[in-house]
Tab-separated table of C-alpha atoms in Angstrom:
chain	number	residue	atom	x	y	z
A	1	MET	CA	108.205	113.731	178.626
A	2	ALA	CA	110.480	113.587	175.588
A	3	PHE	CA	113.553	111.884	175.109
A	4	GLN	CA	116.572	114.789	176.432
A	5	ASP	CA	119.243	113.320	173.827
A	6	PHE	CA	120.036	110.148	171.590
A	7	ARG	CA	121.544	108.739	174.863
A	8	ASP	CA	117.984	108.518	176.606
A	9	PHE	CA	116.376	107.359	173.333
A	10	LEU	CA	119.102	104.324	173.376
A	11	ASP	CA	118.440	103.607	177.396
A	12	ALA	CA	114.599	103.516	176.247
A	13	LEU	CA	115.366	100.743	173.498
A	14	ARG	CA	117.723	98.563	175.399
A	15	GLN	CA	114.791	98.565	177.856
A	16	ARG	CA	112.635	97.344	175.188
A	17	GLY	CA	114.843	94.452	173.957
A	18	GLU	CA	115.231	96.831	170.610
A	19	LEU	CA	118.948	97.503	171.209
A	20	ILE	CA	122.325	94.989	171.167
A	21	ASP	CA	125.639	95.304	171.934
A	22	VAL	CA	128.460	93.666	169.361
A	23	ASP	CA	131.542	93.725	171.040
A	24	ARG	CA	133.335	91.502	168.321
A	25	PRO	CA	135.443	93.227	165.611
A	26	VAL	CA	133.250	94.697	162.960
A	27	ALA	CA	134.613	96.481	159.814
A	28	VAL	CA	132.762	99.577	159.092
A	29	GLU	CA	133.712	99.009	155.440
A	30	LEU	CA	130.397	96.660	154.124
A	31	GLU	CA	130.615	94.094	157.173
A	32	VAL	CA	128.444	97.137	159.600
A	33	ALA	CA	125.699	97.317	156.775
A	34	LYS	CA	125.445	93.435	156.514
A	35	ALA	CA	124.342	93.335	160.150
A	36	MET	CA	122.735	96.272	159.968
A	37	ARG	CA	120.310	94.794	156.775
A	38	LYS	CA	120.060	91.500	158.367
A	39	SER	CA	118.493	92.726	161.861
A	40	ALA	CA	116.509	95.156	159.304
A	41	SER	CA	115.063	91.920	157.673
A	42	ILE	CA	113.351	90.911	160.530
A	43	SER	CA	112.796	94.511	162.129
A	44	GLY	CA	115.164	93.290	164.669
A	45	PRO	CA	117.183	95.365	167.164
A	46	ALA	CA	119.641	98.707	166.804
A	47	ILE	CA	122.961	97.768	167.126
A	48	VAL	CA	125.966	99.294	168.581
A	49	PHE	CA	129.216	98.087	167.155
A	50	LYS	CA	131.576	98.718	170.282
A	51	ASN	CA	134.684	97.043	168.148
A	52	ASN	CA	134.818	98.939	164.918
A	53	GLY	CA	138.156	100.082	164.286
A	54	SER	CA	137.995	103.463	166.430
A	55	VAL	CA	137.249	105.104	169.667
A	56	PHE	CA	134.026	105.869	169.422
A	57	PRO	CA	131.191	102.892	169.426
A	58	LEU	CA	128.976	103.220	166.245
A	59	VAL	CA	124.718	102.754	166.780
A	60	GLY	CA	123.148	101.603	163.312
A	61	GLY	CA	119.373	100.494	163.149
A	62	VAL	CA	117.742	102.670	165.245
A	63	TYR	CA	115.369	103.648	162.954
A	64	ASN	CA	114.804	100.107	161.138
A	65	SER	CA	111.022	99.399	162.237
A	66	ARG	CA	107.900	101.291	162.415
A	67	ALA	CA	108.159	99.717	166.290
A	68	LYS	CA	110.689	102.019	166.822
A	69	ALA	CA	109.150	104.877	165.657
A	70	LEU	CA	106.220	104.435	167.839
A	71	ILE	CA	108.888	104.062	170.482
A	72	ALA	CA	110.673	107.545	169.694
A	73	LEU	CA	106.878	109.559	169.164
A	74	GLU	CA	106.126	107.810	172.404
A	75	SER	CA	102.990	106.829	170.460
A	76	THR	CA	101.098	103.779	169.517
A	77	GLU	CA	99.339	102.856	165.929
A	78	GLU	CA	96.409	104.404	167.071
A	79	THR	CA	97.422	107.649	168.831
A	80	VAL	CA	100.710	108.582	166.311
A	81	VAL	CA	99.300	110.302	163.526
A	82	GLU	CA	97.154	112.642	165.866
A	83	ARG	CA	100.403	112.907	167.978
A	84	ILE	CA	102.260	114.777	164.924
A	85	LEU	CA	99.352	116.634	164.428
A	86	THR	CA	98.714	118.180	167.400
A	87	GLY	CA	102.557	118.791	167.255
A	88	LEU	CA	102.201	120.429	164.172
A	89	SER	CA	99.741	122.993	165.523
A	90	LYS	CA	101.517	123.954	168.895
A	91	ARG	CA	104.857	124.520	167.981
A	92	ILE	CA	107.613	125.803	170.659
A	93	ALA	CA	110.422	128.035	169.998
A	94	PRO	CA	113.695	126.649	170.593
A	95	VAL	CA	116.212	127.938	173.979
A	96	MET	CA	119.354	128.874	173.827
A	97	VAL	CA	122.496	127.670	176.291
A	98	ASP	CA	125.822	129.333	176.550
A	99	LYS	CA	127.017	125.700	177.729
A	100	ALA	CA	126.640	122.358	175.746
A	101	PRO	CA	127.281	119.173	176.235
A	102	VAL	CA	128.305	118.847	172.438
A	103	HIS	CA	131.348	121.321	173.515
A	104	GLU	CA	132.619	119.130	175.767
A	105	ASN	CA	135.627	118.247	172.752
A	106	ILE	CA	136.573	120.649	170.198
A	107	ILE	CA	138.489	120.051	167.652
A	108	THR	CA	140.009	122.399	164.551
A	109	GLY	CA	142.693	123.130	162.288
A	110	SER	CA	145.005	120.495	161.470
A	111	ALA	CA	143.762	118.250	164.265
A	112	ILE	CA	140.583	117.851	162.351
A	113	ASP	CA	140.476	114.264	160.941
A	114	LEU	CA	137.342	112.878	159.476
A	115	LEU	CA	139.266	109.402	158.899
A	116	THR	CA	139.123	108.735	162.635
A	117	LEU	CA	135.615	108.479	162.814
A	118	PRO	CA	133.709	105.017	162.227
A	119	ILE	CA	132.029	106.032	158.786
A	120	PRO	CA	130.778	103.552	157.135
A	121	LYS	CA	130.772	102.219	153.657
A	122	TYR	CA	126.988	100.725	153.072
A	123	SER	CA	127.227	99.056	148.945
A	124	PRO	CA	130.360	97.513	146.824
A	125	LYS	CA	129.904	100.284	144.312
A	126	ASP	CA	129.801	103.428	146.779
A	127	GLY	CA	131.769	105.897	145.941
A	128	GLY	CA	133.552	106.042	149.727
A	129	PRO	CA	132.896	106.206	153.127
A	130	TYR	CA	129.064	108.097	153.304
A	131	ILE	CA	127.870	109.929	156.606
A	132	THR	CA	124.167	109.305	155.877
A	133	PRO	CA	122.254	110.092	158.995
A	134	GLY	CA	123.089	113.576	159.975
A	135	ILE	CA	121.481	116.123	160.172
A	136	VAL	CA	122.272	119.476	158.023
A	137	VAL	CA	121.464	122.482	159.810
A	138	SER	CA	121.720	125.680	157.775
A	139	LYS	CA	119.851	129.473	157.659
A	140	ASP	CA	118.203	131.236	154.806
A	141	PRO	CA	120.803	133.946	153.953
A	142	LYS	CA	118.005	136.281	153.286
A	143	SER	CA	115.400	135.657	156.095
A	144	GLY	CA	117.812	133.958	158.289
A	145	VAL	CA	115.379	131.384	159.459
A	146	PRO	CA	116.851	127.915	160.322
A	147	ASP	CA	116.256	124.597	158.297
A	148	ILE	CA	117.177	120.973	159.295
A	149	GLY	CA	117.011	118.276	156.900
A	150	HIS	CA	119.275	114.895	156.455
A	151	TYR	CA	121.477	115.041	153.410
A	152	ARG	CA	124.222	112.564	152.647
A	153	PHE	CA	128.299	113.269	153.067
A	154	GLU	CA	130.981	111.788	151.185
A	155	ILE	CA	133.936	111.618	152.966
A	156	ILE	CA	136.696	112.740	150.681
A	157	ASP	CA	139.967	113.317	152.816
A	158	LYS	CA	140.403	113.901	156.516
A	159	GLN	CA	139.387	117.231	155.926
A	160	THR	CA	136.940	117.288	152.925
A	161	MET	CA	133.830	115.982	152.195
A	162	SER	CA	131.299	116.230	149.379
A	163	CYS	CA	127.605	116.392	149.509
A	164	CYS	CA	124.069	115.594	147.536
A	165	ALA	CA	121.642	118.622	147.605
A	166	LEU	CA	118.024	118.167	145.467
A	167	PRO	CA	117.117	121.364	143.971
A	168	ASN	CA	113.809	120.950	145.775
A	169	HIS	CA	115.236	120.548	149.140
A	170	ARG	CA	115.677	123.732	151.458
A	171	PHE	CA	119.437	123.399	151.890
A	172	ALA	CA	120.030	123.527	148.321
A	173	LYS	CA	117.762	126.592	147.852
A	174	ASN	CA	119.054	128.281	150.800
A	175	MET	CA	122.869	127.942	148.622
A	176	ALA	CA	120.882	129.018	145.614
A	177	LYS	CA	120.113	132.016	147.215
A	178	ALA	CA	123.400	132.569	148.633
A	179	ARG	CA	125.017	132.342	145.085
A	180	GLN	CA	122.848	134.812	143.935
A	181	MET	CA	123.514	137.103	146.314
A	182	GLY	CA	127.230	136.811	145.300
A	183	ARG	CA	128.558	134.821	147.960
A	184	LYS	CA	131.658	132.219	147.492
A	185	THR	CA	130.914	129.840	150.544
A	186	PHE	CA	127.835	128.756	152.626
A	187	GLN	CA	128.030	127.871	156.371
A	188	ALA	CA	126.503	125.017	157.981
A	189	ALA	CA	126.848	122.197	160.462
A	190	LEU	CA	125.860	118.493	160.995
A	191	ALA	CA	124.697	117.158	163.676
A	192	ILE	CA	125.209	113.586	164.088
A	193	GLY	CA	122.962	111.803	167.228
A	194	VAL	CA	120.323	113.517	168.172
A	195	ASP	CA	117.168	113.580	170.033
A	196	PRO	CA	114.563	111.041	167.640
A	197	VAL	CA	111.873	113.683	167.453
A	198	ILE	CA	114.338	116.219	165.766
A	199	ALA	CA	114.911	113.119	163.479
A	200	TYR	CA	111.495	112.754	162.669
A	201	THR	CA	110.966	116.776	162.106
A	202	CYS	CA	113.388	116.630	159.155
A	203	PRO	CA	110.758	115.007	156.741
A	204	ILE	CA	107.617	117.136	157.752
A	205	GLN	CA	106.359	118.566	154.732
A	206	VAL	CA	106.113	122.273	156.264
A	207	PRO	CA	105.856	125.583	154.067
A	208	GLU	CA	108.595	127.565	152.890
A	209	GLY	CA	109.796	129.974	156.226
A	210	THR	CA	109.026	127.846	158.445
A	211	ASN	CA	111.490	127.419	161.927
A	212	ASP	CA	111.788	123.758	162.247
A	213	PHE	CA	113.176	123.757	165.478
A	214	GLU	CA	109.956	124.611	166.515
A	215	VAL	CA	107.988	121.884	164.822
A	216	ALA	CA	110.331	119.687	166.962
A	217	GLY	CA	109.768	121.744	169.998
A	218	GLY	CA	105.733	121.094	169.108
A	219	LEU	CA	106.811	117.107	168.578
A	220	ARG	CA	108.603	117.134	171.973
A	221	GLY	CA	106.228	118.866	174.029
A	222	SER	CA	108.894	121.519	175.211
A	223	PRO	CA	112.287	123.508	173.686
A	224	VAL	CA	115.085	122.090	171.550
A	225	GLU	CA	118.287	123.453	173.340
A	226	LEU	CA	120.316	125.386	171.006
A	227	VAL	CA	123.831	126.150	170.912
A	228	HIS	CA	125.708	128.680	168.901
A	229	ALA	CA	128.346	126.629	167.075
A	230	LYS	CA	132.312	127.507	167.300
A	231	THR	CA	133.333	128.082	163.889
A	232	VAL	CA	130.002	129.144	161.751
A	233	ASP	CA	127.145	130.966	162.349
A	234	VAL	CA	124.352	128.669	162.878
A	235	ASP	CA	122.844	127.281	165.907
A	236	VAL	CA	123.035	123.452	166.648
A	237	PRO	CA	121.296	120.605	169.188
A	238	ALA	CA	122.797	121.245	172.316
A	239	ARG	CA	122.802	117.622	172.976
A	240	ALA	CA	123.623	116.091	169.855
A	241	GLU	CA	126.726	113.676	170.293
A	242	PHE	CA	128.429	115.132	167.117
A	243	VAL	CA	128.602	118.238	165.364
A	244	ILE	CA	130.969	119.025	162.293
A	245	GLU	CA	130.857	122.591	161.176
A	246	PHE	CA	131.360	123.084	157.646
A	247	GLU	CA	131.364	125.481	154.266
A	248	VAL	CA	130.627	124.703	151.167
A	249	ASP	CA	132.844	125.891	148.454
A	250	PHE	CA	131.057	127.206	145.755
A	251	SER	CA	134.230	127.402	143.467
A	252	LYS	CA	135.911	124.183	143.505
A	253	GLU	CA	133.780	120.807	142.755
A	254	THR	CA	134.730	117.371	143.962
A	255	MET	CA	132.988	114.207	142.205
A	256	GLU	CA	130.639	112.938	144.402
A	257	GLY	CA	128.882	109.497	144.324
A	258	PRO	CA	128.101	106.727	143.012
A	259	LEU	CA	126.007	105.479	146.825
A	260	GLY	CA	123.025	102.823	146.953
A	261	GLU	CA	119.918	105.385	147.535
A	262	TYR	CA	116.393	104.943	148.747
A	263	THR	CA	115.622	104.188	145.439
A	264	GLY	CA	117.068	100.798	145.953
A	265	PHE	CA	119.331	102.029	143.228
A	266	TYR	CA	123.064	103.391	143.055
A	267	THR	CA	122.755	107.021	142.009
A	268	PRO	CA	125.651	107.911	139.994
A	269	ALA	CA	128.529	109.954	140.599
A	270	SER	CA	128.862	113.970	139.817
A	271	LEU	CA	130.457	117.316	140.893
A	272	LYS	CA	129.065	118.498	143.777
A	273	PRO	CA	130.619	121.356	145.192
A	274	THR	CA	133.685	121.116	148.050
A	275	VAL	CA	132.635	120.845	151.898
A	276	ARG	CA	135.243	122.067	153.489
A	277	VAL	CA	135.156	120.657	157.525
A	278	LYS	CA	136.089	123.922	159.970
A	279	ALA	CA	135.554	121.974	163.168
A	280	ILE	CA	134.264	118.513	164.862
A	281	THR	CA	132.483	119.079	168.236
A	282	HIS	CA	131.351	115.984	170.059
A	283	ARG	CA	130.387	115.194	173.680
A	284	ASN	CA	132.297	112.916	176.281
A	285	ASP	CA	132.234	108.910	175.386
A	286	ALA	CA	130.574	110.061	172.467
A	287	TYR	CA	128.222	107.818	169.819
A	288	PHE	CA	128.363	107.724	166.289
A	289	GLN	CA	125.635	106.901	164.267
A	290	ALA	CA	125.258	104.789	160.907
A	291	LEU	CA	122.030	105.004	158.673
A	292	LEU	CA	121.361	102.115	156.229
A	293	THR	CA	119.902	103.099	152.873
A	294	GLY	CA	118.948	101.220	149.605
A	295	VAL	CA	116.396	98.722	148.811
A	296	PRO	CA	113.255	99.048	150.689
A	297	THR	CA	112.798	98.976	153.473
A	298	THR	CA	115.459	100.463	155.303
A	299	GLU	CA	115.673	103.069	157.940
A	300	ASN	CA	115.852	105.915	155.659
A	301	HIS	CA	112.247	104.704	154.378
A	302	ILE	CA	111.266	104.396	157.834
A	303	LEU	CA	112.158	107.836	159.071
A	304	LYS	CA	110.341	109.472	156.528
A	305	GLN	CA	107.483	107.473	156.605
A	306	LEU	CA	105.321	108.848	159.431
A	307	PRO	CA	106.254	112.476	159.173
A	308	PHE	CA	105.619	112.199	155.468
A	309	GLU	CA	102.129	110.350	156.000
A	310	ALA	CA	100.842	113.015	158.705
A	311	SER	CA	102.184	116.579	157.457
A	312	LEU	CA	100.555	115.343	154.017
A	313	LEU	CA	97.099	114.271	155.968
A	314	ALA	CA	97.216	118.011	157.551
A	315	GLN	CA	97.664	119.445	154.195
A	316	MET	CA	95.131	117.410	152.165
A	317	ARG	CA	92.603	117.492	154.975
A	318	ASN	CA	92.760	121.533	154.104
A	319	GLN	CA	91.198	121.275	151.039
A	320	PHE	CA	89.429	117.350	151.066
A	321	PRO	CA	88.589	117.075	154.474
A	322	THR	CA	86.614	113.663	154.517
A	323	ILE	CA	89.799	112.382	153.824
A	324	ASP	CA	90.643	109.458	156.618
A	325	ARG	CA	94.159	108.114	156.199
A	326	VAL	CA	97.543	108.686	154.407
A	327	ALA	CA	99.977	105.919	153.597
A	328	VAL	CA	103.086	106.480	151.904
A	329	PRO	CA	104.595	103.218	151.372
A	330	PRO	CA	108.734	101.569	151.704
A	331	SER	CA	107.700	99.921	148.584
A	332	GLY	CA	107.849	103.114	146.581
A	333	GLY	CA	111.188	104.853	148.298
A	334	VAL	CA	108.542	106.977	150.923
A	335	GLN	CA	108.423	109.010	147.836
A	336	PHE	CA	106.740	107.942	144.893
A	337	TYR	CA	103.504	105.674	145.970
A	338	ILE	CA	100.869	107.343	148.163
A	339	VAL	CA	97.525	105.820	148.866
A	340	MET	CA	95.005	107.870	150.690
A	341	SER	CA	91.385	106.834	151.880
A	342	MET	CA	88.399	109.011	151.682
A	343	LYS	CA	84.397	109.569	151.415
A	344	PRO	CA	84.087	111.628	148.437
A	345	ARG	CA	81.460	114.077	148.842
A	346	PHE	CA	80.532	114.678	145.380
A	347	ALA	CA	81.305	113.181	142.018
A	348	GLY	CA	84.442	113.869	140.971
A	349	GLU	CA	86.278	114.368	143.909
A	350	ALA	CA	88.487	111.513	145.122
A	351	ARG	CA	89.856	111.830	140.930
A	352	SER	CA	90.685	116.304	142.462
A	353	ALA	CA	92.112	114.606	145.536
A	354	LEU	CA	94.834	112.523	143.700
A	355	LEU	CA	95.557	114.981	140.952
A	356	ALA	CA	96.602	117.613	144.274
A	357	VAL	CA	98.691	114.845	145.714
A	358	ILE	CA	100.601	114.381	142.244
A	359	ALA	CA	100.825	118.075	142.404
A	360	SER	CA	102.215	118.206	145.460
A	361	ASN	CA	105.886	118.625	146.622
A	362	LEU	CA	106.554	115.161	147.425
A	363	ARG	CA	106.020	114.211	143.353
A	364	PRO	CA	104.611	110.707	143.354
A	365	LYS	CA	104.463	108.648	140.590
A	366	LYS	CA	101.368	106.804	141.571
A	367	VAL	CA	98.632	107.639	143.659
A	368	VAL	CA	95.663	105.307	144.674
A	369	VAL	CA	92.291	106.337	146.257
A	370	VAL	CA	90.360	104.070	148.611
A	371	ASP	CA	86.907	103.981	150.318
A	372	PRO	CA	87.321	103.935	154.285
A	373	ASP	CA	86.922	100.729	154.956
A	374	ILE	CA	90.277	99.860	153.245
A	375	ASP	CA	93.304	99.645	155.153
A	376	VAL	CA	95.698	101.863	153.392
A	377	HIS	CA	98.675	100.277	155.171
A	378	ARG	CA	97.624	96.554	153.727
A	379	SER	CA	98.831	96.446	150.157
A	380	GLU	CA	96.526	93.185	149.758
A	381	GLN	CA	93.539	95.468	150.585
A	382	VAL	CA	94.686	98.251	148.604
A	383	GLU	CA	95.076	95.522	145.643
A	384	TRP	CA	91.809	93.823	146.473
A	385	ALA	CA	89.936	97.623	145.842
A	386	ILE	CA	91.779	98.183	142.849
A	387	ALA	CA	90.765	94.858	141.392
A	388	PHE	CA	87.184	94.974	141.867
A	389	ARG	CA	85.885	98.531	142.891
A	390	MET	CA	87.066	100.357	139.156
A	391	GLN	CA	87.893	99.862	135.382
A	392	PRO	CA	91.232	100.643	133.943
A	393	LYS	CA	89.824	102.700	131.551
A	394	ASN	CA	88.980	105.293	134.421
A	395	VAL	CA	92.977	105.601	135.627
A	396	ILE	CA	94.410	109.124	134.690
A	397	VAL	CA	97.909	109.348	133.419
A	398	ILE	CA	99.420	112.616	133.476
A	399	ASP	CA	103.033	113.940	131.389
A	400	GLN	CA	105.361	116.554	131.308
A	401	ILE	CA	105.474	117.311	134.913
A	402	PRO	CA	108.240	117.211	137.579
A	403	PRO	CA	109.964	113.877	138.326
A	404	GLY	CA	110.527	113.074	141.670
A	405	PRO	CA	114.196	112.836	143.051
A	406	LEU	CA	116.339	110.367	142.463
A	407	ASP	CA	113.758	108.311	140.352
A	408	PRO	CA	116.474	106.371	137.972
A	409	SER	CA	113.583	105.757	135.420
A	410	VAL	CA	113.906	109.272	134.666
A	411	ASP	CA	116.664	110.024	131.323
A	412	ALA	CA	119.511	111.158	133.309
A	413	SER	CA	121.265	112.400	130.329
A	414	VAL	CA	118.733	115.577	130.835
A	415	PRO	CA	119.824	119.000	132.775
A	416	THR	CA	118.000	118.384	135.976
A	417	ALA	CA	116.008	121.371	135.806
A	418	LYS	CA	114.707	120.107	132.437
A	419	ARG	CA	113.949	116.445	133.574
A	420	THR	CA	110.035	115.266	133.177
A	421	GLY	CA	108.455	112.412	134.291
A	422	SER	CA	104.589	111.146	134.475
A	423	ALA	CA	102.374	110.003	136.969
A	424	ILE	CA	99.365	107.637	137.270
A	425	GLY	CA	96.156	107.947	139.463
A	426	ILE	CA	93.813	105.648	140.518
A	427	ASP	CA	90.247	106.153	141.965
A	428	ALA	CA	89.449	102.568	143.421
A	429	THR	CA	86.198	104.208	145.779
A	430	TYR	CA	82.802	102.945	144.426
A	431	PRO	CA	81.619	105.527	142.292
A	432	PHE	CA	79.562	108.324	143.679
A	433	GLY	CA	76.357	107.564	144.160
A	434	SER	CA	76.871	103.676	144.021
A	435	ASP	CA	74.153	101.305	146.010
A	436	VAL	CA	76.235	98.514	147.608
A	437	LYS	CA	73.981	95.948	147.519
A	438	SER	CA	73.458	92.542	149.345
A	439	ALA	CA	74.179	89.210	147.085
A	440	THR	CA	70.456	88.605	148.109
A	441	ASP	CA	68.730	91.785	147.343
A	442	ILE	CA	70.090	90.989	143.238
A	443	PRO	CA	68.501	87.997	140.696
A	444	VAL	CA	70.570	85.242	140.126
A	445	SER	CA	70.397	86.049	136.237
A	446	GLN	CA	71.815	89.745	137.235
A	447	VAL	CA	74.422	88.248	138.947
A	448	CYS	CA	75.470	86.042	136.173
A	449	GLY	CA	74.697	88.331	133.460
A	450	PRO	CA	76.641	91.883	132.198
A	451	ALA	CA	73.713	94.035	133.260
A	452	VAL	CA	75.242	94.601	136.857
A	453	ALA	CA	78.633	95.139	135.584
A	454	GLU	CA	77.891	97.655	132.924
A	455	SER	CA	76.079	99.651	135.322
A	456	GLY	CA	78.727	100.580	137.057
A	457	HIS	CA	76.443	101.568	139.815
A	458	GLU	CA	75.646	98.506	141.769
A	459	PHE	CA	77.725	96.331	143.981
A	460	PHE	CA	77.428	93.629	146.109
A	461	GLU	CA	77.818	94.256	149.669
A	462	VAL	CA	81.236	93.211	151.418
A	463	ALA	CA	81.370	89.763	152.120
A	464	THR	CA	83.107	89.920	156.282
A	465	VAL	CA	82.715	87.735	159.463
A	466	PRO	CA	81.649	89.967	162.008
A	467	GLY	CA	83.258	89.828	165.382
A	468	TRP	CA	86.251	88.231	164.357
A	469	GLN	CA	88.296	90.922	166.199
A	470	ASP	CA	86.960	90.432	169.303
A	471	TYR	CA	86.374	86.952	169.260
A	472	ASN	CA	87.946	84.785	172.149
A	473	PHE	CA	90.185	82.214	171.097
A	474	PRO	CA	92.858	81.019	173.823
A	475	GLU	CA	94.918	78.578	172.000
A	476	LEU	CA	95.888	80.873	169.607
A	477	ASP	CA	96.331	83.358	172.174
A	478	ASN	CA	98.663	81.183	174.189
A	479	ARG	CA	100.616	79.270	171.749
A	480	PRO	CA	103.944	79.010	171.930
A	481	PRO	CA	106.260	81.347	169.834
A	482	SER	CA	107.211	79.852	166.694
A	483	LYS	CA	111.098	79.162	165.562
A	484	PRO	CA	112.284	81.507	163.313
A	485	LYS	CA	113.640	80.363	159.663
A	486	HIS	CA	117.594	80.230	159.259
C-alpha cells in the first residue's frame, strides 16, 4: 500500500529508526545544513528541527540514503528497478477532490509572508535562503498537459522569489511556449512535503507530453489525489504539506544565485524572471521541508539516482535488449557519469550503446560499458574492468555536443544556447568473440610474452572464490557492532 502523504512516510521512517527529533534551537541559516550534512555523511536518520525560529517544524534528510529510497518505494535492492519499470508501464490517472488537507489554511494578499517559513540558507555564499525540495506543478500552455519537477527558488522578500529552470527541462519549456504565445506571465505552483513517490517521480525520464501524475499513480499503484489551486490554474497534490501558488513575471528580472548545486560547485548569480507569490496554502500543523544539495553525496543525488537508472534502463533496452543494469553514480552528480552492463550481440554494439547514452537528454560526460559480471554500482569493479579489459586507444571522445546542465568546466561566458562540451566513452567489455581462457590453458611462454596481450582476443579466466556468498560464518555474523569513529 503506497504512502498516503508526507506524514505517513515520516511515520514509517520513525518506526525504522530513520527519523530523529531535535528540540534544541537550530538556526536555519547554515546550522541546519551542518546537521543535515553530518547525518548524511553516515547515511544517518532524517531530522525534525522543532525549534527553528518558526511555528512550523522543519524536516530534512528524508532522501539522504539509498535505504530511505527503498523504504519510500517499498522495495528491496533486488526488486526496486523492476518495481519502477512496472509502474512506468501501468500508469494510473489522478483523481480530483473538492476538499483537501492542503487547503485547511489559505493565505492571500498582504498576509503572505515567506519570511515566516523555516527556509534554510545551506552554504555560506548562497545568494539567500532557498526552497530546494519544492516540486513545481506547471502546464503546457498549448496542450494543458501537467508536468512536475524539482526546481530551486530563492527568497527575495516576503512575497517575491526567483527561480532557476534550465532550458531543456519541461518547466522552462512551458514558460518558453507561453512567451512565444505572447503571454506576459505564467502561472504555476510549488508543492512542498508530498508523498515520497511523487518526489521520486519527478526525475524520471519520460517523453514530452507525458502526464507526470499518471506516472506517479503507476508507481504508487493508486491514483494521486489532486485539488485545483486557489489562485492559479493548476491542479496540485491534495495532501501536500504546503503549496505556494505563484506567477512568473516575464517583464521583470531579479538576480538569482549563487547556490551550491548538485555538481558540488556554486552556480554564479544571474538575472532570472521574477516570481510573485499569489497564495500560500498549508495543512494544519504543517511540516516544512529542507533538502541538502552540494558536493556528492546529498539528498539531491539520492532522489534522482533510482529514477534515472530505471528510466534510462527502460529507454536503452528498447534499442539494446541485452543491457542488464545501469548505474548513474552520485560521484558524477547523478548526471555526468553513467555505467552500463551488457552482453554485446555483435561487434561494436557496446560502442553504439554508449554513443546512444551520450546523445540522450541526460547529456553525460563519461559513459562506461562493462560485461554483465561487473557490478555497475561498485566502482572498484568498474575500474578493474577499465584497467584490464580495454586499451586506452579504444576510448571514444566526442566534441562539440550540448553540455550537461550547470557543468562548471564549460565556458559560462558563452550564451547558454551556444555552449558546447565533450564526452568520453569507454568500452570496457571483452572484445567481441574473445575466448576467455583459464590460466592453466595457456603456456607459460605466452603468459609472460607479448602474444596474449597483443592479440586482444584471449583473456585469462577470472579468478574467483566460488561459494563465498553462501559460506556459513557464524563468528562473523554474530560479532558485536563496531563503534563509530569520531
